[in-house]
Amino acid sequence: MANTRSQALSLYRDLLRHGNKFSNYNFRAYAVRRSKDAFRNHQNEADPTTIGQLLKQGEQELQVVKRQAAISNLYTTGDRLVVETSVKPRHV
């Protein structure tokens, strides 16, 4: 059980980490939201067979997210959306 839990937590962290690598804000937000929702929907799963299948599916999704994030960064424009600005300019 502990091994499965650690695998799931590791997969969750990896999905969030690689989901945040998208250059486009909308894709980035979608990848993170989708990962969180998938884990939240299955957090009470108790069947070991189903958990194994979900982990396998999650690993496949992680590979897709890694590929798509890499492709996304190849075609970045550098333009930021208004919602992406995190630091407000100071008035001196």
Short mmCIF file of C-alpha atoms in Angstrom, two decimals:
data_model
loop_
_atom_site.label_atom_id
_atom_site.label_comp_id
_atom_site.label_asym_id
_atom_site.label_seq_id
_atom_site.Cartn_x
_atom_site.Cartn_y
_atom_site.Cartn_z
CA MET A 1 0.00 0.00 0.00
CA ALA A 2 2.74 2.47 0.92
CA ASN A 3 4.60 1.71 -2.31
CA THR A 4 1.46 2.41 -4.35
CA ARG A 5 0.87 5.61 -2.41
CA SER A 6 4.41 6.83 -3.05
CA GLN A 7 4.07 5.97 -6.75
CA ALA A 8 0.82 7.93 -6.95
CA LEU A 9 2.31 10.95 -5.15
CA SER A 10 5.37 10.88 -7.37
CA LEU A 11 3.20 10.67 -10.48
CA TYR A 12 1.04 13.55 -9.21
CA ARG A 13 4.07 15.78 -8.58
CA ASP A 14 5.53 14.91 -12.00
CA LEU A 15 2.27 15.71 -13.78
CA LEU A 16 2.02 19.07 -12.03
CA ARG A 17 5.70 19.88 -12.61
CA HIS A 18 5.58 19.08 -16.32
CA GLY A 19 2.14 20.63 -16.73
CA ASN A 20 3.58 23.91 -15.49
CA LYS A 21 6.20 23.84 -18.25
CA PHE A 22 3.75 24.79 -21.02
CA SER A 23 4.57 28.20 -22.44
CA ASN A 24 0.91 29.03 -23.10
CA TYR A 25 -1.06 30.03 -20.00
CA ASN A 26 -4.28 28.31 -21.12
CA PHE A 27 -2.57 24.98 -21.84
CA ARG A 28 -0.64 25.23 -18.58
CA ALA A 29 -3.79 25.89 -16.54
CA TYR A 30 -5.67 23.09 -18.31
CA ALA A 31 -2.91 20.51 -17.75
CA VAL A 32 -2.65 21.33 -14.05
CA ARG A 33 -6.43 21.40 -13.55
CA ARG A 34 -6.91 18.12 -15.40
CA SER A 35 -4.22 16.41 -13.31
CA LYS A 36 -5.68 17.65 -10.04
CA ASP A 37 -9.21 16.66 -11.03
CA ALA A 38 -8.17 13.15 -12.10
CA PHE A 39 -6.41 12.47 -8.82
CA ARG A 40 -9.24 14.00 -6.80
CA ASN A 41 -11.81 11.80 -8.57
CA HIS A 42 -9.89 8.63 -7.73
CA GLN A 43 -8.49 9.46 -4.28
CA ASN A 44 -10.75 6.97 -2.49
CA GLU A 45 -10.05 4.05 -4.83
CA ALA A 46 -9.30 0.90 -2.84
CA ASP A 47 -9.15 -1.88 -5.45
CA PRO A 48 -5.47 -2.74 -6.13
CA THR A 49 -6.20 -3.79 -9.72
CA THR A 50 -7.94 -0.51 -10.51
CA ILE A 51 -5.18 1.46 -8.81
CA GLY A 52 -2.58 -0.32 -10.93
CA GLN A 53 -4.51 0.49 -14.10
CA LEU A 54 -4.89 4.12 -13.06
CA LEU A 55 -1.16 4.41 -12.35
CA LYS A 56 -0.35 2.90 -15.74
CA GLN A 57 -2.75 5.32 -17.44
CA GLY A 58 -1.23 8.20 -15.46
CA GLU A 59 2.28 7.27 -16.63
CA GLN A 60 1.07 7.32 -20.23
CA GLU A 61 -0.54 10.73 -19.65
CA LEU A 62 2.73 11.97 -18.13
CA GLN A 63 4.60 11.02 -21.29
CA VAL A 64 2.06 12.94 -23.38
CA VAL A 65 2.34 16.01 -21.14
CA LYS A 66 6.15 15.90 -21.34
CA ARG A 67 6.08 15.72 -25.14
CA GLN A 68 3.47 18.43 -25.55
CA ALA A 69 5.22 20.78 -23.11
CA ALA A 70 8.47 20.37 -25.02
CA ILE A 71 6.69 21.10 -28.32
CA SER A 72 4.92 24.06 -26.73
CA ASN A 73 8.23 25.58 -25.70
CA LEU A 74 9.59 25.29 -29.24
CA TYR A 75 6.92 27.66 -30.52
CA THR A 76 6.75 30.22 -27.75
CA THR A 77 6.15 33.85 -28.72
CA GLY A 78 7.18 35.53 -25.51
CA ASP A 79 3.91 37.45 -25.24
CA ARG A 80 2.38 37.18 -21.79
CA LEU A 81 -1.29 37.48 -20.93
CA VAL A 82 -2.48 40.01 -18.38
CA VAL A 83 -3.31 37.24 -15.90
CA GLU A 84 0.27 36.00 -16.04
CA THR A 85 1.91 39.07 -14.58
CA SER A 86 2.88 38.28 -11.01
CA VAL A 87 4.89 41.37 -10.06
CA LYS A 88 3.25 44.78 -10.05
CA PRO A 89 5.48 47.73 -10.93
CA ARG A 90 6.45 49.95 -8.02
CA HIS A 91 5.83 53.66 -8.17
CA VAL A 92 8.88 55.53 -6.91
#
